[in-house]
Tab-separated table of C-alpha atoms and ligand atoms in Angstrom:
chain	number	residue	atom	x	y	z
A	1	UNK	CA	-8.661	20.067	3.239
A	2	UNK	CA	-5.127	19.622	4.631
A	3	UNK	CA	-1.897	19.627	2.556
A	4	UNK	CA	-0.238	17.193	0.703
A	5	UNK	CA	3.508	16.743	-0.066
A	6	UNK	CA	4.459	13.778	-2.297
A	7	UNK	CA	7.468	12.308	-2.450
A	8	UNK	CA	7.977	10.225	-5.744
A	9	UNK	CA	10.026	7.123	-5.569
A	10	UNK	CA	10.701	5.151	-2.471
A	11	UNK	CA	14.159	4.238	-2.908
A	12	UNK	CA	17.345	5.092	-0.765
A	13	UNK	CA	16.752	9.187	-0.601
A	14	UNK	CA	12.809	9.098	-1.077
A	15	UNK	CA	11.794	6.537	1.853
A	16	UNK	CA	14.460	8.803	4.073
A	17	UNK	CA	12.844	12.132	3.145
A	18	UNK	CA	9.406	10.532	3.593
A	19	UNK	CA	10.015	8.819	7.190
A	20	UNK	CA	12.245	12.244	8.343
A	21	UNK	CA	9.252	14.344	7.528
A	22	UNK	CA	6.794	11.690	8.944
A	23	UNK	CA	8.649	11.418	12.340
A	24	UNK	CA	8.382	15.315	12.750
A	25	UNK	CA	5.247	16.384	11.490
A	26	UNK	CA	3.265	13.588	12.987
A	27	UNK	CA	0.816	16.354	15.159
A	28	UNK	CA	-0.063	17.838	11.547
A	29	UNK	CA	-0.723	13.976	10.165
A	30	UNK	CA	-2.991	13.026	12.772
A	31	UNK	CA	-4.794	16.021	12.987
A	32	UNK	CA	-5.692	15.650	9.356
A	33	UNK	CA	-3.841	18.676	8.508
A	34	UNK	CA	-1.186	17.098	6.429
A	35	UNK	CA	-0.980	14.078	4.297
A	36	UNK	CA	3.235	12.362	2.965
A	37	UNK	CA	2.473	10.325	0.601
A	38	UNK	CA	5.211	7.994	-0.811
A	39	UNK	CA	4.276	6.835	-4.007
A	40	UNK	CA	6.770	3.653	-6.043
A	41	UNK	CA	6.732	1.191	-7.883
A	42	UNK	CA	8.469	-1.602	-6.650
A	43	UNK	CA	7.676	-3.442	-3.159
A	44	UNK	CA	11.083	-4.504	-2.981
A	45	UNK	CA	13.748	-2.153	-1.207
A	46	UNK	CA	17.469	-2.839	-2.215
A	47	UNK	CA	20.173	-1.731	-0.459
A	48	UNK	CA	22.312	-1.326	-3.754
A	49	UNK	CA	25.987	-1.347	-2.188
A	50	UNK	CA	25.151	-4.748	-1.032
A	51	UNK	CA	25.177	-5.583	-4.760
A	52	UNK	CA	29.113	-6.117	-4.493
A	53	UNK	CA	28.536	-8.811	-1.412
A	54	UNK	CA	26.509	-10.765	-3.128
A	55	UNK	CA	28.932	-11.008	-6.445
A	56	UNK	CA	31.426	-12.255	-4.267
A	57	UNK	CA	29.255	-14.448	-1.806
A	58	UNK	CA	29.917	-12.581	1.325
A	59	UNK	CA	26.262	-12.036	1.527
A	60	UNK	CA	22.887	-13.480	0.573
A	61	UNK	CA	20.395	-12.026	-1.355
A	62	UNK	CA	18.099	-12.060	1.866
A	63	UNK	CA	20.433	-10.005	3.557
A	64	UNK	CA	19.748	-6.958	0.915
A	65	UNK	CA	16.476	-7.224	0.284
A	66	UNK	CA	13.444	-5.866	2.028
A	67	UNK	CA	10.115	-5.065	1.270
A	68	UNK	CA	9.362	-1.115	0.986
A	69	UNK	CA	6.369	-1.240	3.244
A	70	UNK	CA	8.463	-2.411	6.379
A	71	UNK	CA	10.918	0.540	6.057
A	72	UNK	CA	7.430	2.845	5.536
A	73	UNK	CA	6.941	4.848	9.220
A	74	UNK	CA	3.250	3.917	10.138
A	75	UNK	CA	2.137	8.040	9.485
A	76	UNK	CA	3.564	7.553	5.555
A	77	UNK	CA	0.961	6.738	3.306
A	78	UNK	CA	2.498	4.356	0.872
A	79	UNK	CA	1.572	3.962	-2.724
A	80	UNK	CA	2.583	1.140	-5.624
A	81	UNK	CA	2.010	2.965	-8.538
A	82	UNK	CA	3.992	3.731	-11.988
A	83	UNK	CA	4.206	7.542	-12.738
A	84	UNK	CA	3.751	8.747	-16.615
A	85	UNK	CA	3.916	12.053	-15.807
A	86	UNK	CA	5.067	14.472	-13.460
A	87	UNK	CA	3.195	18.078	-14.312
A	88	UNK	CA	4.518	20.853	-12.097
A	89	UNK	CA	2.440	23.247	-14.516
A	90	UNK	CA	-0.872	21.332	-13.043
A	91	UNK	CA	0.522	20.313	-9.228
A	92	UNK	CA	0.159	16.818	-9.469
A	93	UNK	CA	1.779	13.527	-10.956
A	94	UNK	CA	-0.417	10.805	-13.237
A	95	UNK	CA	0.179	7.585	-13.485
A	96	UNK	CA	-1.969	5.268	-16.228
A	97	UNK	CA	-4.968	5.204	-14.071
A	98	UNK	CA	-5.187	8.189	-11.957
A	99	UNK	CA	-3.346	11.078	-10.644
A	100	UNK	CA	-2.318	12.435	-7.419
A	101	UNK	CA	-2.307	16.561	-6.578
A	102	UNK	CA	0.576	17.962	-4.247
A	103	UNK	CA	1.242	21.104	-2.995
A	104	UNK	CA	4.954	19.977	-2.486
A	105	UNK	CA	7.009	17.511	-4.380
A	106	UNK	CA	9.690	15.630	-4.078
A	107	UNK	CA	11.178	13.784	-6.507
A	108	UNK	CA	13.525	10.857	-5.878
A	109	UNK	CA	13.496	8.573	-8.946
A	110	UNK	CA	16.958	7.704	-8.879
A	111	UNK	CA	19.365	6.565	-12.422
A	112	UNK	CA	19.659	3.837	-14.235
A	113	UNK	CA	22.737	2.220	-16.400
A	114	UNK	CA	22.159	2.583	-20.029
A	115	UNK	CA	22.859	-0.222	-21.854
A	116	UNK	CA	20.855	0.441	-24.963
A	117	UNK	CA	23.346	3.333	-26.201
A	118	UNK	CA	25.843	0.832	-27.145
A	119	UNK	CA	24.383	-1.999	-29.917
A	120	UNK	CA	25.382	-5.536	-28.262
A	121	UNK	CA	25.966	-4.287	-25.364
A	122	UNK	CA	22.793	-6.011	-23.542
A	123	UNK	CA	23.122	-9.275	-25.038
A	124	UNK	CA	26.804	-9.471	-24.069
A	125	UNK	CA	28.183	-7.767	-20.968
A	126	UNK	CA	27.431	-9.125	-17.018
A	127	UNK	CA	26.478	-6.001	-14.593
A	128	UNK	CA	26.146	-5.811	-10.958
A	129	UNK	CA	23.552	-2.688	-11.047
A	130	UNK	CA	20.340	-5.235	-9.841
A	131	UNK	CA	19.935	-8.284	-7.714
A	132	UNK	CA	19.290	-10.495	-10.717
A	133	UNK	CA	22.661	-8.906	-12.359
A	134	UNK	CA	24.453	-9.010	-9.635
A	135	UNK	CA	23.557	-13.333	-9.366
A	136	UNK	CA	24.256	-13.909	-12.948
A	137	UNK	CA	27.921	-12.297	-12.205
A	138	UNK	CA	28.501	-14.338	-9.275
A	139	UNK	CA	27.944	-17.580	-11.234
A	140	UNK	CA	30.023	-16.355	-14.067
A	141	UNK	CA	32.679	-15.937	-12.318
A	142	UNK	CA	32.197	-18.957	-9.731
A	143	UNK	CA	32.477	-21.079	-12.858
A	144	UNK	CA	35.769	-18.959	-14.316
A	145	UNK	CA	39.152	-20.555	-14.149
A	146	UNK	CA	40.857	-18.875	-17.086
A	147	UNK	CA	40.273	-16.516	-19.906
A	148	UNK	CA	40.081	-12.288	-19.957
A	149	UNK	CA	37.958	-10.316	-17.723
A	150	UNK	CA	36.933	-6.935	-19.717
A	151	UNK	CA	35.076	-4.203	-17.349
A	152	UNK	CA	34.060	-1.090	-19.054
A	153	UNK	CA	33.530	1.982	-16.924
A	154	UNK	CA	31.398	4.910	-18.638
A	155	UNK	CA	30.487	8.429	-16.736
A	156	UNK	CA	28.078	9.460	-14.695
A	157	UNK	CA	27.392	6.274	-13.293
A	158	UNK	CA	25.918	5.550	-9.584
A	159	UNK	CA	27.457	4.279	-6.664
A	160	UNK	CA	31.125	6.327	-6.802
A	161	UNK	CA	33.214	4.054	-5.980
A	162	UNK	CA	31.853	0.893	-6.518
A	163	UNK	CA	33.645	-0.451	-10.534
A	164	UNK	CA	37.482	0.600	-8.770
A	165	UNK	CA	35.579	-1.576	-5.526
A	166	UNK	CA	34.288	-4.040	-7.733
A	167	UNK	CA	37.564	-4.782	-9.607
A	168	UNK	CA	40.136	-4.523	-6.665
A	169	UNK	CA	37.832	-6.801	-4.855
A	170	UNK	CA	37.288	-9.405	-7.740
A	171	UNK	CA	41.679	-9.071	-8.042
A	172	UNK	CA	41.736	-10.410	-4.383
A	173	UNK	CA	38.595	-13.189	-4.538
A	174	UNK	CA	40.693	-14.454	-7.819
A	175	UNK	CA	43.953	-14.767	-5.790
A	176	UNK	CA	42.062	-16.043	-2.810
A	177	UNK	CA	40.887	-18.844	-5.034
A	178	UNK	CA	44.405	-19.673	-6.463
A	179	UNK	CA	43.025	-18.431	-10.222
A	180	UNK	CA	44.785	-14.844	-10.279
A	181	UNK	CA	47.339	-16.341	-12.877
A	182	UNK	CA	45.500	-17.845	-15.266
A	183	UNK	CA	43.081	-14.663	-15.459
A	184	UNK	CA	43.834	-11.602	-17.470
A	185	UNK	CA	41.974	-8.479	-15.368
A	186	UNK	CA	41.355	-5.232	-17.573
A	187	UNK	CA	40.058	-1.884	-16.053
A	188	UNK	CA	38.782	0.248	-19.529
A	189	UNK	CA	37.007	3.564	-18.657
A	190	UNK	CA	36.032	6.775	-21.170
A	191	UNK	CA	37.696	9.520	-19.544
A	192	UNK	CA	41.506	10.230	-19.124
A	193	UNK	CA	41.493	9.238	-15.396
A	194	UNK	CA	40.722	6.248	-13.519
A	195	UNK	CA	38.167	8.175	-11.575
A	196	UNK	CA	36.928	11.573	-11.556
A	197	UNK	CA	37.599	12.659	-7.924
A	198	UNK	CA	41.524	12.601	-8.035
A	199	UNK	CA	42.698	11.372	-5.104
A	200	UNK	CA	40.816	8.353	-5.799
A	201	UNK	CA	42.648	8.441	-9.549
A	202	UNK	CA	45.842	8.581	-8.149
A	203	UNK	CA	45.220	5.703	-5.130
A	204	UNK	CA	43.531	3.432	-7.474
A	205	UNK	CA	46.138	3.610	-9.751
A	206	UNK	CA	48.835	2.896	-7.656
A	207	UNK	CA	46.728	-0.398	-6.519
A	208	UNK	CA	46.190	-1.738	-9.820
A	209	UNK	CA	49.833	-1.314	-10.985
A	210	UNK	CA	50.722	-3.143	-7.780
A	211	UNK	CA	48.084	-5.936	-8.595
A	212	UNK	CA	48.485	-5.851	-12.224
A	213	UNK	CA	45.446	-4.800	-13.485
A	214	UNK	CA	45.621	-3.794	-16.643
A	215	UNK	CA	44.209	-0.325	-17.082
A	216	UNK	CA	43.117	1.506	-20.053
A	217	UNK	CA	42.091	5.333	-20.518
A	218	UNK	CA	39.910	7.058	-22.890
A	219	UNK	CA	37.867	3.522	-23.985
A	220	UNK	CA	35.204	4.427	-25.892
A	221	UNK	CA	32.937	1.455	-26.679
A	222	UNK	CA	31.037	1.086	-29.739
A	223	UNK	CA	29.705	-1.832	-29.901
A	224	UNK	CA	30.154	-5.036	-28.946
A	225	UNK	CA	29.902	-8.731	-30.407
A	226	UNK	CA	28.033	-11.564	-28.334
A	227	UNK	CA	29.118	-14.086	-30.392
A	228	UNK	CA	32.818	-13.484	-31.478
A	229	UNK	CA	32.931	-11.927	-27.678
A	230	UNK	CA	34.665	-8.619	-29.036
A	231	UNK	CA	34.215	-5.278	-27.844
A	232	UNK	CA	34.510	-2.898	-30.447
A	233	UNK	CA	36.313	1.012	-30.176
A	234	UNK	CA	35.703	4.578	-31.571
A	235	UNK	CA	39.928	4.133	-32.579
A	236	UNK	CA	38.943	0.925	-34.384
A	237	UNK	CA	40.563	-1.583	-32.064
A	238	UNK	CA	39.201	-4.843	-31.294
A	239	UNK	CA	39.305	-6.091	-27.724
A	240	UNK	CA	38.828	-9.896	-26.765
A	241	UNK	CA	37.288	-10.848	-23.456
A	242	UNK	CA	35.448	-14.139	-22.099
A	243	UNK	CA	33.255	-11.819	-19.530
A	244	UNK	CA	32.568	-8.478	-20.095
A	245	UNK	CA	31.236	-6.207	-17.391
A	246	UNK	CA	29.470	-3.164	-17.976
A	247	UNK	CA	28.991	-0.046	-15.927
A	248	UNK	CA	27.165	1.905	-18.456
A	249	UNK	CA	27.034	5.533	-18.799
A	250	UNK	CA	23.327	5.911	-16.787
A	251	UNK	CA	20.496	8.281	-17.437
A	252	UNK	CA	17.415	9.608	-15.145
A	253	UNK	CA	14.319	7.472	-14.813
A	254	UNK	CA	12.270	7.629	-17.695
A	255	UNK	CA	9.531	9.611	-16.501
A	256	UNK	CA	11.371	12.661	-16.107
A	257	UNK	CA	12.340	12.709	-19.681
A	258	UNK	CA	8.519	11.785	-20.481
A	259	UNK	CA	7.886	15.157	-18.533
A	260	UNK	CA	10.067	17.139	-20.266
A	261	UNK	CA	11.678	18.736	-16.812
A	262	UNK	CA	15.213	16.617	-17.646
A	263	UNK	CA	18.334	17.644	-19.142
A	264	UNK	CA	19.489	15.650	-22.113
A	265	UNK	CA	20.475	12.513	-20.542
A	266	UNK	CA	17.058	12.787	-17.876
A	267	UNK	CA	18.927	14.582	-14.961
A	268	UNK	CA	16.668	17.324	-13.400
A	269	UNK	CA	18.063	20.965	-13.169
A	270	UNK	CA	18.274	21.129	-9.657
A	271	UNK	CA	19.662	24.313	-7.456
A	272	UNK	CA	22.609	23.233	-5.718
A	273	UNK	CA	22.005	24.426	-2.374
A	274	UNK	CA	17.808	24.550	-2.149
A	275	UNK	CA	17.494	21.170	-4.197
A	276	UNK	CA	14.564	22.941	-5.395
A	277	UNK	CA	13.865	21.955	-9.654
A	278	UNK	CA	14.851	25.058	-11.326
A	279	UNK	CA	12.298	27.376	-11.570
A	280	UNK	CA	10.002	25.844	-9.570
A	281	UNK	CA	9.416	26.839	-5.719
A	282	UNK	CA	7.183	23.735	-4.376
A	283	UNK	CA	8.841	21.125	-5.895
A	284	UNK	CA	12.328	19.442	-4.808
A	285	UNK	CA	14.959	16.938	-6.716
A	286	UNK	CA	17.018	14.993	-4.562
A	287	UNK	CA	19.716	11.672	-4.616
A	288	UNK	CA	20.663	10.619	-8.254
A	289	UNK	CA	17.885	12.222	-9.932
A	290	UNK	CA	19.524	15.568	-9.156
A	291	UNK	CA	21.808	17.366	-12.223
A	292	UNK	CA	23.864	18.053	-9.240
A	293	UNK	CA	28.130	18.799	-9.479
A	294	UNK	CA	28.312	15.587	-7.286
A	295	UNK	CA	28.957	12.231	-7.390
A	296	UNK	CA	25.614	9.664	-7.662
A	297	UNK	CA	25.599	8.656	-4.630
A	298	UNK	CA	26.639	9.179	-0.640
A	299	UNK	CA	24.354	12.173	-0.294
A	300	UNK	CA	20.686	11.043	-0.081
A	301	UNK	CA	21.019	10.784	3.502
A	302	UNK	CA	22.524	14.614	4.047
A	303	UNK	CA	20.265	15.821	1.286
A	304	UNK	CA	17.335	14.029	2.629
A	305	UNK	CA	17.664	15.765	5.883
A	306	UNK	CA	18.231	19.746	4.326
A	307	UNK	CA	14.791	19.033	2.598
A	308	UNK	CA	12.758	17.819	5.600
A	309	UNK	CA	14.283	20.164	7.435
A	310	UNK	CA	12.816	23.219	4.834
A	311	UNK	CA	9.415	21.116	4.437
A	312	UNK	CA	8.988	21.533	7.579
A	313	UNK	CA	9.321	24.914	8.223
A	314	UNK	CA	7.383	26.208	5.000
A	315	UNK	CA	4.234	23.990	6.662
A	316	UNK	CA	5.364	25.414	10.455
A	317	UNK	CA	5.175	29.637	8.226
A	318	UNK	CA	8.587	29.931	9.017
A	319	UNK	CA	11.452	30.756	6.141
A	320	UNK	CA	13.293	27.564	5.003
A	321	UNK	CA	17.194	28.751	6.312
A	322	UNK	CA	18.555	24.752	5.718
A	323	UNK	CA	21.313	25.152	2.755
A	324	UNK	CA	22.965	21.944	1.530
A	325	UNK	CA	26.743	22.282	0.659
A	326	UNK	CA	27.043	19.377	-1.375
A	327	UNK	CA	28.170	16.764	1.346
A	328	UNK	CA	28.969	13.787	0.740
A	329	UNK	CA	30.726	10.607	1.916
A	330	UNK	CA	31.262	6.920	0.890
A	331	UNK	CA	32.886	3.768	1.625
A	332	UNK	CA	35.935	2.022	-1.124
A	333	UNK	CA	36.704	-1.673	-0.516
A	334	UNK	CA	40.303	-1.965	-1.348
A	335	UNK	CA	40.086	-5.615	-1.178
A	336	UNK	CA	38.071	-8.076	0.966
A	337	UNK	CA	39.815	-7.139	4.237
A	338	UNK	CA	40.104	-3.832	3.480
A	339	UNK	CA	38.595	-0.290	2.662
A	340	UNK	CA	38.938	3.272	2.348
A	341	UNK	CA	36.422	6.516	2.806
A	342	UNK	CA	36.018	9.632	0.752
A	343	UNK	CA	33.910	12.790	2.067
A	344	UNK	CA	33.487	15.611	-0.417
A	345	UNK	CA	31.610	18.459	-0.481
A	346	UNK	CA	31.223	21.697	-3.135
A	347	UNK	CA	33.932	23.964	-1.767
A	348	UNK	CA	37.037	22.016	-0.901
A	349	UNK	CA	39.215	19.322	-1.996
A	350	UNK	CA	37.679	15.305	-1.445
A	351	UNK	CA	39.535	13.937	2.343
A	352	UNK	CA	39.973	10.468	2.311
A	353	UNK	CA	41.650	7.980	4.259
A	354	UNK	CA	42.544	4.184	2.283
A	355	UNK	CA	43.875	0.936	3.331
A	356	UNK	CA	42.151	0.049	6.387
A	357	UNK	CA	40.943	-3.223	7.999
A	358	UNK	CA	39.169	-1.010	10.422
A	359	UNK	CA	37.189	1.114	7.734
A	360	UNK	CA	36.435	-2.405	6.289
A	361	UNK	CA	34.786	-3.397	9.638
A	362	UNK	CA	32.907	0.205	9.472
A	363	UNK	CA	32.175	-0.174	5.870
A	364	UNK	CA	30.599	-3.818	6.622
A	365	UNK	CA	28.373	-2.679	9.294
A	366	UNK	CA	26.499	0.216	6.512
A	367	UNK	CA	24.595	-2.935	5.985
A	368	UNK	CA	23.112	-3.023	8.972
A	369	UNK	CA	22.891	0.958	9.637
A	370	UNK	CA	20.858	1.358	6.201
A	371	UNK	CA	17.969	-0.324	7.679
A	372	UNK	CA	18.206	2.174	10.487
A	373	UNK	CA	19.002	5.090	8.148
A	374	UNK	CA	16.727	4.684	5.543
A	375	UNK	CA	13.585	4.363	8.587
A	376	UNK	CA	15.069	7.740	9.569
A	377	UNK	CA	15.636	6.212	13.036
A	378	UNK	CA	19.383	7.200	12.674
B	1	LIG	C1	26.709	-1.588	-6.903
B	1	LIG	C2	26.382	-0.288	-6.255
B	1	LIG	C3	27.180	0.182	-5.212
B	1	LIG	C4	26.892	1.376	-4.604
B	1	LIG	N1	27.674	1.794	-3.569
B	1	LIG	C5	27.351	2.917	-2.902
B	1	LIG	C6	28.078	3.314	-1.755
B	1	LIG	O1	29.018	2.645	-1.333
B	1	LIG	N2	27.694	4.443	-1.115
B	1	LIG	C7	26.632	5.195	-1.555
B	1	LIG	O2	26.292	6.197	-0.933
B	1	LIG	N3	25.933	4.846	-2.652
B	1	LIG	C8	26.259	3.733	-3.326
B	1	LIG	N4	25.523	3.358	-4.404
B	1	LIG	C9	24.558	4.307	-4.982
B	1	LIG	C10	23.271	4.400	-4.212
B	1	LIG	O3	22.669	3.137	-4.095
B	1	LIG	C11	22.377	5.378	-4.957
B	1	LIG	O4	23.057	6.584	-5.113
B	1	LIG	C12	21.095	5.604	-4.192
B	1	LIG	O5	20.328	4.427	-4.163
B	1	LIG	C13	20.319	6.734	-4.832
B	1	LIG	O6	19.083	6.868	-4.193
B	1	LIG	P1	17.834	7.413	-4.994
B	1	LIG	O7	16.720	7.403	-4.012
B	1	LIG	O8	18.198	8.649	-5.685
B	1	LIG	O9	17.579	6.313	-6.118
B	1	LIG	P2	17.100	4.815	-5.929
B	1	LIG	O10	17.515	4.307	-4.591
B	1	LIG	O11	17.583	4.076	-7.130
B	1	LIG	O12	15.510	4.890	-5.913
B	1	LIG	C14	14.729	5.360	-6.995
B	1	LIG	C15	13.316	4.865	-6.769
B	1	LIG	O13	12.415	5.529	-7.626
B	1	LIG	C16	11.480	4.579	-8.114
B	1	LIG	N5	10.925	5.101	-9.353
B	1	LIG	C17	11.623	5.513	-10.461
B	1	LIG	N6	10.765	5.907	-11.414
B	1	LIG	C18	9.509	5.774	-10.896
B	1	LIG	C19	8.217	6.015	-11.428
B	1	LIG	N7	8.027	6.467	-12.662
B	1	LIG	N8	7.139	5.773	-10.636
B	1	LIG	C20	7.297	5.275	-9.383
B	1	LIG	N9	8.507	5.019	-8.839
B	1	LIG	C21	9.605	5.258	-9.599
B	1	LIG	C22	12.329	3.321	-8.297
B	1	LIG	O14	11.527	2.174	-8.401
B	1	LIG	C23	13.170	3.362	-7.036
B	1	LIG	O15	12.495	2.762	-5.967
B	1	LIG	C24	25.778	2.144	-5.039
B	1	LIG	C25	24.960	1.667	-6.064
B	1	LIG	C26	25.252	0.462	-6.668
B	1	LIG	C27	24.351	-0.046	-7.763
């Protein structure tokens, strides 16, 4: 019988891994040698930064959207199946009904925004971390014309850039549609910083004073009334709002805390340069499921490619040399005409360049190249 590598959860970093190793092991496939199987359990493929578009109508659901098995490279074999359990101790994952051996793994499960940690939370505050989220925000605000805006920022939360995006680019749709005035716009977040790579910090900051955006450090939310519309502090303040919008501190998937192999919020151990789970040789963590020292996000597509590339040497018998430095890169909208880009990696200081209407033109066209990327074509 041939081997078997499984890649678990066909999101952003799992279909890449599966259709990189697909497109260069395809003699073993055929032959029978070797079997990728991509097992998920949605059949609907978001690309997530597209999220932001659709809150502000610059694109269409459609546009975001497509199913999993079109993105799948013909040599994949693709599963739809929930996972219980994932049990490196037996070399195999179970889902309710069956369960699936592997000699390697990889696990891509992604995170997820908690908003159970925070009572009212759920019932109150407007998100943009799903497509139906995302809708329900765009017709909140469609219909705004006056009141607060309250958006809440917790840590570690995916997509790095995207609540300092998401608020500098609902400042400019308000002005845009003459409401700016009438709206107050406040940017609350936990830590002492605006965000936690500091060039960003110190950019952002600058913006929102120039915009007036309200800003407030060290917010620590909890709990919230639907009906009064209140959000509640640790400091005992009361904050008023007429929209709230959550990004939520997020966790891992559930079914790595299920499996015990997660740290306390569901993040797996993961070495920082093999991406191998701690302590385990044949089994590999990569994009937000990762404990990694690195923002959530910007790095499937480098990490993606470090694991294939060690795959397939292990099945070629030759020593896996790919190390991954912790690169990673991603696009800022400053505004709706323009954006900025931050690349980061373990060992030196973030590079970024802001303010651009071409990066906004470059930053409009990842759209298109995720299609492209994701099918491991580029
Ligand atoms: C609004 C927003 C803006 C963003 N902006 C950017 C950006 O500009 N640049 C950037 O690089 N990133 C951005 N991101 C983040 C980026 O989308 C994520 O970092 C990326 O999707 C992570 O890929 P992943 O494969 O780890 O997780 P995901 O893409 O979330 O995929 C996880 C997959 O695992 C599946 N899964 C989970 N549990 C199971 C189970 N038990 N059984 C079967 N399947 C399971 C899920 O269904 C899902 O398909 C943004 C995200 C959001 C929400």
């Amino acid at each position: 019988m041939g081997k078997r590598i499984v890649v678990l959860g066909g999101g952003t970093a799992g279909t890449m891994v599966a259709n990189r190793l697909a497109r260069r092991l395809m003699d073993l496939i055929r032959s029978g040698e070797l079997e990728i199987l991509l097992i998920t359990r949605s059949g609907r493929h978001v690309y997530q930064p597209g999220l932001l578009s659709v809150v502000f109508s610059e694109a269409f659901p459609e546009q975001i959207v497509r199913e999993e098995k079109s993105l799948v490279h013909r040599d994949v074999t693709l599963v739809f199946d929930e996972i219980r359990r994932i049990r490196p101790d037996q070399s195999c994952v179970q889902s309710r009904t069956t369960e699936y051996p592997y000699d390697y793994l990889v696990i891509a499960t992604g995170s997820r925004p908690d908003f159970d940690g925070v009572p009212g939370l759920k019932e109150s505050a407007r998100h943009f971390y799903n497509l139906e989220g995302a809708l329900r925000l765009r017709d909140a605000l469609a219909s705004m014309k006056k009141g607060r805006i309250l958006v809440v920022v917790e840590h570690p939360h995916k997509g790095p850039g995207a609540p300092v995006e998401f608020v500098l680019m609902l400042d400019d749709y308000l002005r845009r549609r003459g409401l700016r005035e009438g709206i107050q716009l406040t940017y609350a977040f936990s830590d002492g910083r605006i965000h936690f790579l500091e060039p960003v910090a110190d950019w952002a900051l600058s913006q929102f004073e120039r915009r007036g955006i309200a800003h407030q450090p060290f917010f620590r939310l909890e709990k919230v009334d639907p009906f009064k519309q209140r959000a509640f502090t640790s400091d005992g303040e009361e904050h008023p709002f007429d929209v709230l919008i959550a990004v939520p501190a997020h966790r891992g998937a559930p079914v790595v805390m299920q499996s015990g192999i997660g740290d306390d919020r569901g993040f797996i151990p993961t070495d920082r340069h093999t991406l191998k789970m701690e302590g385990d040789d044949r089994v590999y963590v990569i994009g937000d499921a990762a404990n990694l020292p690195i923002p959530k996000g910007g790095s499937a597509y480098y990490q993606s490619e470090i694991v294939a590339q060690n795959l397939v040497s292990r099945l070629k018998g030759l020593p896996e040399t790919s190390v991954y430095d912790g690169k990673g890169t991603f696009f800022l909208g400053s505004s709706l005409r323009e954006a900025g880009f931050i690349a980061y990696d373990y060992g030196s200081f973030p590079k970024f360049a802001f303010g651009s209407e071409v990066l906004r033109w470059i930053k409009d066209m990842q759209g298109p190249a995720y299609w492209l990327k994701v099918r491991a074509i580029l």
